[in-house]
Amino acid sequence: MSTSRLGGDGLRLAYDRRVVAEDLTVAVPDRSFTVIIGPNACGKSTLLRALSRLLRPTAGAVLLDGTDIHRLPARAVARTLGLLPQSPIAPDGIDVAELVARGRYPHQGLLRQWSRDDERIVAESMAATGVDDLGDRLVDELSGGQRQRVWLAMALAQQTPLLLLDEPTTYLDIAHQIEVLDLCARLHEEQGRTLVAVLHDLNHAARYATHLIAMRDGRVVAAGEPRRIVTAELVEEVFGLPCRVIDDPETGTPLVVPAARARARAGTVTR
Amino acid sequence: MIVIRTPARLSVRLRPRVLAVGTVCLLLTVGVGVLAIGHGEYPMSPIDVLRTLTGGGSPAEEFIVTQLRLPRLVTGLAVGTALGLAGAVFQSLVRNPLGSPDVLGFTQGAATGALVVVAVSGSSAALAGSAALGGVVTGLLIYLIAWRRGVHGYRLVLVGIGMSAILTGVNGYLMTRVPLMSASRAMLWLTGSLDGRGWSDAAPLLAALAVLVPALLACAPALRMTELGDDAASGLGVSVHRLRMLPRRGRAAGGAVRSRRRTLPFRRAHRPAPWPDDSRARGHPAACGGRRRADPRPPPAQVALRALPGQLPVGVVTGVIGGGYLVWLLATERRAGRL
């Protein structure tokens, strides 16, 4: 495995007394597009919250460049590690350019409110996500797909080498899901950013991820390149879903095809 | 958008609209202020007022303007500033355009503190201190009850509303337990009045603002970020929970405000209001605070005059304007389909 700037070591993640994960160790390979998958309640979003400093582990530590992330100042972290939460809130009556500009917050100060860099980076981020012609539109008026691209532009404007995305495709139709994921893949390839996303759709994960982390019951079941680890056995183990795994005719990545009902009952599905 | 940049990589951003609205409001305030100083039993033209303010008035004019009317104006403006800031902070924190210290029960807590002192007939200094303490204690209580892995917007609002309801009941009970004279004193205090405010009232308020305004301005960008939701704000490097402690610090001075002039709900609608005439207000039997210091003049027959519109405590006026503003706000928001 290549080097890693972000990872968790012996994490114990809990909400009050309800323990979600125990002794969880993960590493996000540098410059990877890492996708975390797993069934509902497997702890994948919780892991992302821990990695992004939103949740403090009750044991173990999340390490960012070798330092416990909770020992670093919030602003310093925000210059290295960006986060797009699952349901961010657009303030009333805010326009697109204004919202994207908020991504510059960790780089600004009381007397450095809007530098030329801020201006340039906001424009570049909007161009990269294709929202540059929406600048003065109100965020409330946009479609779901446009809105998600605006939020991505805001996260990009933060200019962090690491970017965490919590289910960025939720609530989008299939075309917009692909659009957002294509955009993420492009950002990963062209700008060399490390992305970590939680995704629901296994096939999207297998197609776009360069590094996959499969979780179940708060444990990492498998981690690695999708082509290497996505097998019918793994899907069965992680999701309890009998299936076949074939090659995606478009990309050659693994494609999970759930078993038909009759065959699943007969238990005859194997690769 | 206007951006001012210096070679030293400093940059300040100004929004034309904010600039324009701010300038218009400032000019209006100055204009109304001059008229207000000129208004009263001894009327002065705006020119006379300006002449006196710049040091060219007769000794009598000088006394009336700088000792009687100006401190009241300054107190009113300072109170308005503090309340406006409090409203703005709470709106951002609870992410709700109707958020304010009233809604969250801080104001009621301060009132409880004050009523306890009124009940035992304490001094005005004790009244002010007790009001401040009441506000702070209520704030802490709300925060503790709302705490659940941090304090989140809606929990804070709901606990605050509950606390506010309880304290309103407590305050009503306390009102029935105090002697009639104290009750009328308390009532005036609760409604809020600028009657007979002097420099001794304005000074602590200005001192509190001198500390709080810069502190709040420094927090303003972070506050604006919390409007994106706690997660997004944290992702952008804002210590959300530390920021939520802000109102408690703000409350300390809020208590100071409260003791100068208690307010009605919807303080964001705070507007310059007609001043009750100074000379008649002096010696007001039911007035509180600085009013209790020795007054050289005999109490005139102002009690009957108190019913006149010009004599209304400022809190009544702001309440009426604020209520109207709220109705207008609800109507337009409803029409725009946002409610």
XYZ file of C-alpha atoms in Angstrom:
610
model
C 0.000 0.000 0.000
C 1.231 3.485 -0.801
C 1.773 6.110 1.855
C -1.172 7.509 3.748
C -1.812 10.990 5.106
C -5.101 10.127 6.791
C -6.064 7.066 8.755
C -7.514 5.709 11.938
C -5.625 3.576 14.410
C -7.423 1.283 16.841
C -10.564 3.424 16.715
C -13.431 2.843 19.067
C -16.384 4.797 17.727
C -19.468 5.263 19.853
C -22.503 7.469 20.266
C -22.912 7.790 24.013
C -22.783 4.142 25.134
C -23.745 2.607 21.814
C -20.526 1.321 20.307
C -20.499 1.348 16.514
C -16.980 0.137 15.901
C -14.247 -1.346 18.040
C -10.539 -1.486 17.288
C -11.016 -0.200 13.768
C -7.904 0.525 11.766
C -8.055 2.084 8.327
C -5.673 3.916 6.054
C -6.543 6.159 3.151
C -3.865 5.716 0.489
C -2.438 8.998 -0.680
C -3.874 10.276 -3.961
C -6.495 7.546 -4.034
C -10.199 7.790 -4.691
C -11.230 5.755 -1.680
C -14.806 4.618 -1.373
C -16.282 3.147 1.798
C -19.134 0.704 1.262
C -21.204 -1.538 3.464
C -24.789 -2.250 4.452
C -26.840 0.264 6.407
C -25.652 0.721 9.994
C -22.249 -0.846 9.281
C -20.508 2.245 10.591
C -19.308 3.697 7.306
C -20.746 7.169 7.843
C -19.570 7.056 11.446
C -16.066 6.258 10.220
C -16.222 9.219 7.837
C -17.375 11.463 10.697
C -14.434 10.305 12.756
C -12.003 10.866 9.890
C -13.367 14.361 9.412
C -13.019 15.298 13.111
C -16.789 15.537 13.648
C -16.797 12.566 16.006
C -14.136 12.057 18.629
C -13.180 8.404 19.007
C -13.446 7.071 22.556
C -10.254 5.095 21.994
C -7.536 5.160 19.385
C -6.820 8.167 17.192
C -7.438 9.564 13.760
C -4.085 10.607 12.398
C -3.660 13.388 9.871
C -0.072 13.561 8.652
C 0.937 11.613 11.732
C -0.745 13.885 14.307
C -3.907 13.170 16.281
C -6.514 15.194 14.421
C -8.098 16.374 17.675
C -4.819 17.932 18.732
C -4.737 20.135 15.642
C -6.524 23.489 15.484
C -9.855 23.297 13.613
C -8.742 25.824 11.052
C -5.458 24.083 10.316
C -7.329 20.836 9.743
C -9.760 22.645 7.460
C -6.883 23.714 5.237
C -5.829 20.099 4.717
C -9.037 18.168 4.993
C -12.336 19.195 3.431
C -15.737 17.705 4.129
C -18.970 17.724 2.216
C -21.615 16.496 4.674
C -24.631 14.508 3.582
C -27.117 17.306 3.995
C -25.509 20.710 4.236
C -27.852 23.675 4.642
C -27.887 26.558 2.198
C -28.668 29.768 4.090
C -31.828 31.571 2.968
C -31.439 33.668 -0.134
C -27.754 32.921 -0.726
C -26.537 32.932 -4.320
C -24.205 30.399 -5.873
C -21.059 32.542 -5.999
C -21.559 33.537 -2.381
C -21.957 29.942 -1.232
C -18.889 28.755 -3.129
C -16.921 31.665 -1.657
C -17.671 30.345 1.838
C -15.306 27.491 1.070
C -12.488 30.011 1.417
C -13.256 30.560 5.100
C -10.302 28.609 6.547
C -7.940 30.686 4.422
C -9.373 34.032 5.399
C -8.944 36.352 8.338
C -10.498 39.494 9.739
C -8.235 41.642 7.609
C -7.797 39.152 4.798
C -11.395 38.811 3.726
C -11.132 38.452 -0.007
C -7.702 38.124 -1.570
C -6.976 37.792 -5.268
C -6.296 34.110 -4.602
C -9.764 33.737 -3.092
C -11.299 35.304 -6.145
C -9.315 33.174 -8.580
C -9.858 29.913 -6.706
C -13.610 30.459 -6.395
C -13.825 31.130 -10.140
C -11.723 28.044 -10.900
C -13.785 25.851 -8.582
C -16.989 26.992 -10.227
C -15.549 26.341 -13.662
C -14.310 22.891 -12.646
C -17.786 21.874 -11.500
C -19.562 23.588 -14.382
C -21.510 26.059 -12.282
C -19.692 29.180 -13.482
C -22.767 30.390 -15.358
C -24.969 30.015 -12.251
C -23.038 32.569 -10.165
C -25.913 34.910 -9.366
C -28.659 32.287 -9.190
C -30.156 31.568 -5.784
C -29.161 28.157 -4.450
C -32.806 27.436 -3.475
C -33.837 27.681 -7.117
C -31.412 25.057 -8.427
C -32.163 21.448 -9.277
C -30.752 18.722 -7.060
C -27.912 17.951 -9.452
C -26.930 21.581 -9.869
C -27.058 22.095 -6.124
C -24.754 19.154 -5.472
C -22.279 20.552 -7.992
C -22.414 23.909 -6.191
C -21.637 22.224 -2.867
C -18.782 20.371 -4.531
C -17.503 23.679 -5.856
C -17.565 25.025 -2.305
C -15.621 22.012 -1.060
C -13.131 22.475 -3.917
C -12.680 26.151 -3.118
C -11.446 25.036 0.275
C -8.400 23.769 -1.685
C -7.626 20.848 0.539
C -5.465 17.983 -0.663
C -7.911 15.624 1.078
C -11.641 15.764 0.529
C -14.264 13.648 2.313
C -17.715 13.205 0.783
C -20.630 11.707 2.710
C -22.960 10.036 0.218
C -22.576 12.726 -2.433
C -25.039 11.019 -4.794
C -27.959 10.532 -2.410
C -31.233 12.058 -3.640
C -29.925 12.398 -7.209
C -31.323 10.591 -10.237
C -29.075 8.149 -12.066
C -27.831 10.648 -14.648
C -26.903 13.168 -11.979
C -25.304 10.461 -9.845
C -22.999 9.595 -12.734
C -22.386 13.265 -13.438
C -21.280 13.907 -9.846
C -19.109 10.776 -9.750
C -17.511 11.606 -13.109
C -16.738 15.000 -11.704
C -15.168 13.453 -8.592
C -13.095 11.109 -10.754
C -11.906 14.034 -12.823
C -10.943 16.031 -9.739
C -9.063 13.030 -8.486
C -7.197 12.497 -11.731
C -6.586 16.053 -12.866
C -6.014 17.801 -9.562
C -4.377 14.899 -7.771
C -6.629 15.192 -4.733
C -7.271 12.352 -2.344
C -10.994 11.700 -2.175
C -12.827 9.613 0.391
C -16.509 8.990 -0.276
C -19.231 6.951 1.332
C -21.384 5.451 -1.417
C -24.430 3.228 -1.320
C -24.231 1.844 -4.808
C -21.755 -1.003 -4.972
C -21.409 -0.777 -8.753
C -20.641 2.916 -8.620
C -18.087 2.202 -5.932
C -16.469 -0.583 -7.963
C -16.374 1.568 -11.070
C -14.986 4.802 -9.631
C -12.915 3.823 -6.603
C -9.211 3.179 -6.838
C -9.333 1.886 -3.288
C -12.339 0.232 -1.728
C -13.034 -0.269 1.961
C -15.817 -2.796 2.619
C -17.312 -2.658 6.105
C -19.735 -4.717 8.093
C -20.720 -4.446 11.762
C -18.066 -1.863 12.430
C -15.250 -3.981 10.986
C -13.304 -3.669 7.772
C -14.004 -6.894 5.879
C -11.767 -6.128 2.942
C -9.773 -3.209 1.581
C -7.993 -2.793 -1.697
C -8.408 -2.211 -5.375
C -11.950 -3.089 -6.516
C -10.750 -5.479 -9.231
C -8.860 -7.404 -6.604
C -11.399 -7.583 -3.810
C -14.914 -7.434 -5.268
C -16.060 -11.017 -5.552
C -19.414 -12.730 -5.145
C -18.156 -14.130 -1.826
C -17.281 -10.670 -0.531
C -20.643 -9.214 -1.543
C -22.389 -12.143 0.107
C -20.321 -11.693 3.246
C -20.735 -7.922 3.443
C -24.292 -7.419 2.234
C -25.722 -10.929 2.587
C -26.695 -10.691 -1.061
C -26.297 -13.665 -3.376
C -25.010 -12.356 -6.674
C -22.764 -12.762 -9.636
C -19.824 -10.515 -10.351
C -19.089 -9.918 -14.019
C -16.876 -7.480 -15.882
C -18.438 -4.101 -16.544
C -18.669 -3.980 -20.349
C -17.882 -0.248 -20.279
C -14.924 -0.097 -17.936
C -13.894 -3.633 -17.191
C -14.397 -3.041 -13.467
C -16.360 -5.554 -11.389
C -20.112 -5.363 -11.878
C -22.360 -6.860 -9.243
C -25.499 -8.508 -10.572
C -27.885 -9.591 -7.822
C -29.151 -13.134 -8.196
C -32.642 -13.776 -9.471
C -35.052 -14.830 -6.746
C -35.341 -18.503 -7.696
C -31.610 -19.006 -8.032
C -30.930 -17.190 -4.805
C -33.311 -19.548 -3.024
C -31.703 -22.592 -4.582
C -28.348 -21.286 -3.428
C -26.777 -22.069 -6.793
C -25.177 -18.729 -7.365
C -21.445 -18.948 -7.552
C -18.993 -17.327 -9.736
C -19.143 43.867 -4.257
C -16.399 46.321 -3.348
C -13.019 44.916 -2.413
C -10.301 47.010 -0.874
C -6.836 45.479 -1.019
C -3.546 46.715 0.346
C -0.091 45.675 -0.876
C 0.418 43.911 2.464
C -2.037 41.233 1.314
C -4.801 42.624 3.459
C -8.240 42.740 1.951
C -11.635 43.899 3.128
C -14.888 43.101 1.420
C -17.832 45.448 1.447
C -21.270 44.814 0.054
C -22.749 47.892 -1.600
C -26.189 47.168 -0.221
C -24.970 46.738 3.348
C -22.971 49.916 2.965
C -25.949 51.845 1.581
C -28.449 50.586 4.160
C -25.973 51.184 6.978
C -25.286 54.735 5.827
C -28.979 55.567 5.465
C -29.740 54.140 8.915
C -26.859 56.064 10.443
C -28.022 59.334 8.866
C -31.589 58.679 9.993
C -30.397 57.931 13.507
C -28.382 61.127 13.659
C -31.330 63.107 12.284
C -33.848 61.613 14.665
C -31.335 62.002 17.480
C -30.983 65.733 16.853
C -34.763 66.125 16.684
C -35.158 64.091 19.874
C -32.665 66.253 21.743
C -34.536 69.331 20.553
C -37.879 67.949 21.658
C -39.238 68.518 25.141
C -40.568 71.078 27.570
C -37.744 73.369 26.544
C -37.874 73.006 22.723
C -34.730 73.636 20.741
C -34.346 73.920 16.982
C -32.029 71.394 15.312
C -29.603 74.235 14.640
C -29.550 75.165 18.326
C -29.018 71.532 19.225
C -26.067 71.212 16.856
C -24.634 74.507 18.065
C -24.889 73.356 21.676
C -23.406 69.954 20.887
C -20.384 71.630 19.309
C -19.928 73.741 22.420
C -21.633 76.997 21.410
C -24.750 76.943 23.568
C -25.770 78.934 26.636
C -25.095 77.308 30.035
C -28.788 76.393 30.326
C -28.845 74.807 26.893
C -25.587 73.090 27.683
C -27.071 71.559 30.829
C -30.265 70.439 29.141
C -28.490 68.884 26.188
C -25.411 67.271 27.694
C -26.782 66.374 31.128
C -30.422 65.596 30.507
C -31.163 64.660 26.952
C -27.916 63.389 25.429
C -27.292 60.615 27.974
C -30.776 59.330 27.329
C -30.217 59.300 23.608
C -26.872 57.561 24.042
C -28.392 55.013 26.415
C -31.186 54.321 23.944
C -28.785 53.908 21.031
C -26.435 51.706 23.030
C -29.307 49.506 24.185
C -30.573 49.271 20.621
C -27.127 48.284 19.394
C -26.750 45.608 22.047
C -30.178 44.154 21.395
C -29.680 44.203 17.641
C -26.389 42.345 18.034
C -27.961 39.852 20.433
C -30.715 39.166 17.912
C -28.240 38.734 15.074
C -26.110 36.312 17.093
C -29.094 34.210 18.084
C -30.475 34.121 14.567
C -27.232 32.629 13.303
C -26.792 30.261 16.223
C -30.242 28.729 16.139
C -30.421 29.114 12.353
C -33.821 30.716 12.520
C -34.851 34.227 11.505
C -37.012 34.467 14.628
C -34.228 33.429 16.996
C -33.625 35.915 19.788
C -32.702 35.939 23.468
C -36.453 36.313 24.235
C -37.388 33.119 22.509
C -34.714 31.236 24.405
C -35.776 32.469 27.823
C -32.716 34.579 28.625
C -34.816 37.695 28.919
C -37.280 35.995 31.225
C -34.391 34.751 33.341
C -33.065 38.284 33.707
C -36.559 39.441 34.644
C -36.768 36.758 37.312
C -33.459 37.926 38.717
C -34.731 41.497 38.821
C -38.095 40.601 40.345
C -36.443 38.728 43.185
C -34.584 41.923 44.078
C -37.703 44.044 43.681
C -39.500 41.661 46.019
C -36.937 42.278 48.750
C -36.770 45.944 47.778
C -33.112 45.989 46.844
C -31.111 48.886 45.454
C -30.921 49.585 41.727
C -27.362 48.293 41.616
C -28.554 45.046 43.166
C -31.375 45.009 40.637
C -28.944 45.325 37.733
C -26.606 42.705 39.141
C -29.401 40.309 39.876
C -30.850 40.730 36.381
C -27.472 39.982 34.818
C -27.054 36.972 37.090
C -30.558 35.748 36.246
C -29.765 35.903 32.539
C -26.464 34.073 32.888
C -27.868 31.354 35.156
C -30.787 30.795 32.796
C -28.359 30.544 29.883
C -26.248 27.946 31.679
C -29.335 25.995 32.659
C -30.658 25.923 29.108
C -27.260 24.860 27.841
C -26.988 22.044 30.379
C -30.469 20.738 29.680
C -30.013 20.977 25.917
C -26.611 19.274 26.059
C -26.550 15.967 24.299
C -23.256 15.269 22.623
C -22.999 18.970 22.072
C -25.778 21.461 21.705
C -27.740 21.453 18.492
C -29.932 24.159 17.001
C -33.416 22.756 17.490
C -32.789 21.302 20.948
C -31.520 24.656 22.086
C -34.612 26.414 20.732
C -37.068 23.940 22.242
C -35.428 23.864 25.666
C -35.228 27.659 25.523
C -38.920 28.017 24.712
C -39.794 25.659 27.569
C -37.583 27.584 29.969
C -39.101 30.829 28.787
C -42.607 29.525 29.486
C -41.670 28.325 32.972
C -39.986 31.591 33.879
C -42.917 33.624 32.580
C -45.030 31.727 35.111
C -42.477 32.310 37.862
C -42.359 36.013 37.034
C -46.152 36.261 37.112
C -46.169 34.637 40.538
C -43.445 36.951 41.841
C -45.447 39.945 40.640
C -48.370 38.875 42.798
C -46.152 38.521 45.860
C -44.569 41.990 45.913
C -46.167 45.117 47.418
C -48.140 47.277 45.013
C -45.528 50.054 44.822
C -42.763 47.566 44.099
C -44.973 45.879 41.540
C -45.512 49.091 39.638
C -41.779 49.777 39.808
C -41.144 46.255 38.516
C -43.733 46.634 35.795
C -42.115 49.787 34.494
C -38.736 48.103 34.623
C -40.069 45.112 32.719
C -41.655 47.273 30.068
C -38.526 49.319 29.732
C -38.135 53.047 29.918
C -35.510 55.617 29.136
C -37.008 58.030 31.646
C -34.349 60.034 33.394
C -31.370 58.065 32.177
C -28.104 59.837 32.947
C -24.457 59.290 32.121
C -24.193 56.931 35.071
C -26.593 54.655 33.185
C -24.923 55.059 29.827
C -21.333 54.544 31.007
C -21.444 50.869 32.054
C -23.434 50.084 28.949
C -20.880 51.766 26.698
C -18.076 49.973 28.518
C -19.786 46.622 27.963
C -20.292 47.419 24.287
C -16.681 48.501 23.889
C -15.645 45.002 24.929
C -18.410 43.032 23.249
C -18.722 44.664 19.851
C -15.129 43.929 18.771
C -15.422 40.409 20.195
C -18.608 39.798 18.247
C -17.191 41.271 15.063
C -14.288 38.853 15.375
C -16.737 35.951 15.709
C -19.038 37.119 12.932
C -17.425 35.208 10.037
C -17.518 31.962 12.010
C -21.130 32.615 13.001
C -22.025 33.070 9.367
C -20.465 29.681 8.627
C -22.682 27.895 11.150
C -25.624 28.740 8.899
C -24.371 25.949 6.613
C -25.128 23.383 9.291
C -22.871 22.149 12.096
C -21.150 19.491 10.007
C -20.298 21.754 7.104
C -19.188 24.510 9.449
C -16.926 22.091 11.328
C -15.546 20.898 8.007
C -14.635 24.498 7.257
C -12.731 24.788 10.502
C -15.283 26.378 12.839
C -15.382 25.192 16.455
C -19.166 25.097 16.524
C -19.643 24.096 20.143
C -17.148 26.599 21.409
C -18.998 29.230 19.402
C -22.290 28.226 20.990
C -20.829 29.266 24.328
C -20.744 32.787 22.949
C -24.248 33.767 24.060
C -23.318 33.022 27.625
C -20.541 35.555 27.411
C -22.851 37.873 25.558
C -25.427 37.356 28.262
C -23.239 38.941 30.872
C -23.527 42.208 29.043
C -27.051 41.400 28.007
C -27.885 41.515 31.679
C -26.359 44.964 31.797
C -28.597 45.983 28.935
C -31.578 44.485 30.634
C -30.996 46.480 33.745
C -30.876 49.708 31.726
C -33.882 48.998 29.675
C -35.805 45.800 29.670
C -37.379 45.013 26.313
C -40.432 43.573 24.778
C -40.219 40.676 22.358
C -39.123 41.255 18.766
C -36.322 43.512 19.678
C -34.951 43.394 16.179
C -37.644 45.868 15.339
C -36.014 48.244 17.760
C -36.378 51.753 16.399
C -35.649 55.181 17.738
C -38.722 56.057 19.743
C -40.098 59.333 21.063
C -38.414 60.287 24.277
C -40.642 61.034 27.215
C -39.960 64.594 28.159
C -37.015 64.841 30.495
C -38.144 67.517 32.894
C -41.444 65.855 33.574
C -39.889 62.457 33.854
C -37.642 63.512 36.677
C -39.003 62.511 40.006
C -41.180 59.846 38.512
C -42.259 57.818 41.539
C -42.318 54.493 39.772
C -39.109 54.893 37.820
C -36.180 52.681 38.545
C -32.411 52.571 38.181
C -30.599 55.872 38.110
C -33.865 57.589 38.846
C -33.440 56.921 42.501
C -30.529 59.215 43.024
C -31.215 62.553 44.644
C -33.228 64.772 42.386
C -33.038 68.482 43.111
C -36.509 69.247 41.801
C -39.769 68.495 43.576
C -41.809 65.748 41.918
C -44.101 67.673 39.602
C -47.613 66.641 38.784
C -46.375 64.396 36.039
C -48.181 61.289 37.174
C -51.361 62.295 35.388
C -49.399 63.328 32.324
C -47.882 59.906 32.134
C -50.882 58.698 30.152
C -50.017 61.005 27.261
C -48.405 59.431 24.202
C -45.226 61.441 24.715
C -44.899 59.847 28.143
C -45.102 56.222 27.138
C -42.218 54.066 28.306
C -40.055 53.356 25.282
C -40.674 49.622 25.661
C -44.351 50.094 24.872
C -43.488 51.988 21.719
C -40.945 49.441 20.511
C -43.416 46.701 21.360
C -46.104 48.252 19.206
C -43.711 48.873 16.322
C -42.128 45.436 16.758
C -45.518 43.707 16.784
C -46.500 45.496 13.589
C -43.192 44.577 12.013
C -43.671 40.913 12.925
C -47.148 40.865 11.375
C -45.740 42.422 8.208
C -42.853 39.943 8.189
C -45.149 36.955 8.618
C -47.487 38.244 5.908
C -44.739 38.799 3.325
C -42.962 35.537 4.148
C -46.252 33.694 3.807
C -47.008 35.322 0.495
C -43.525 34.408 -0.734
C -44.299 30.825 0.254
C -41.482 30.590 2.768
C -43.706 29.921 5.748
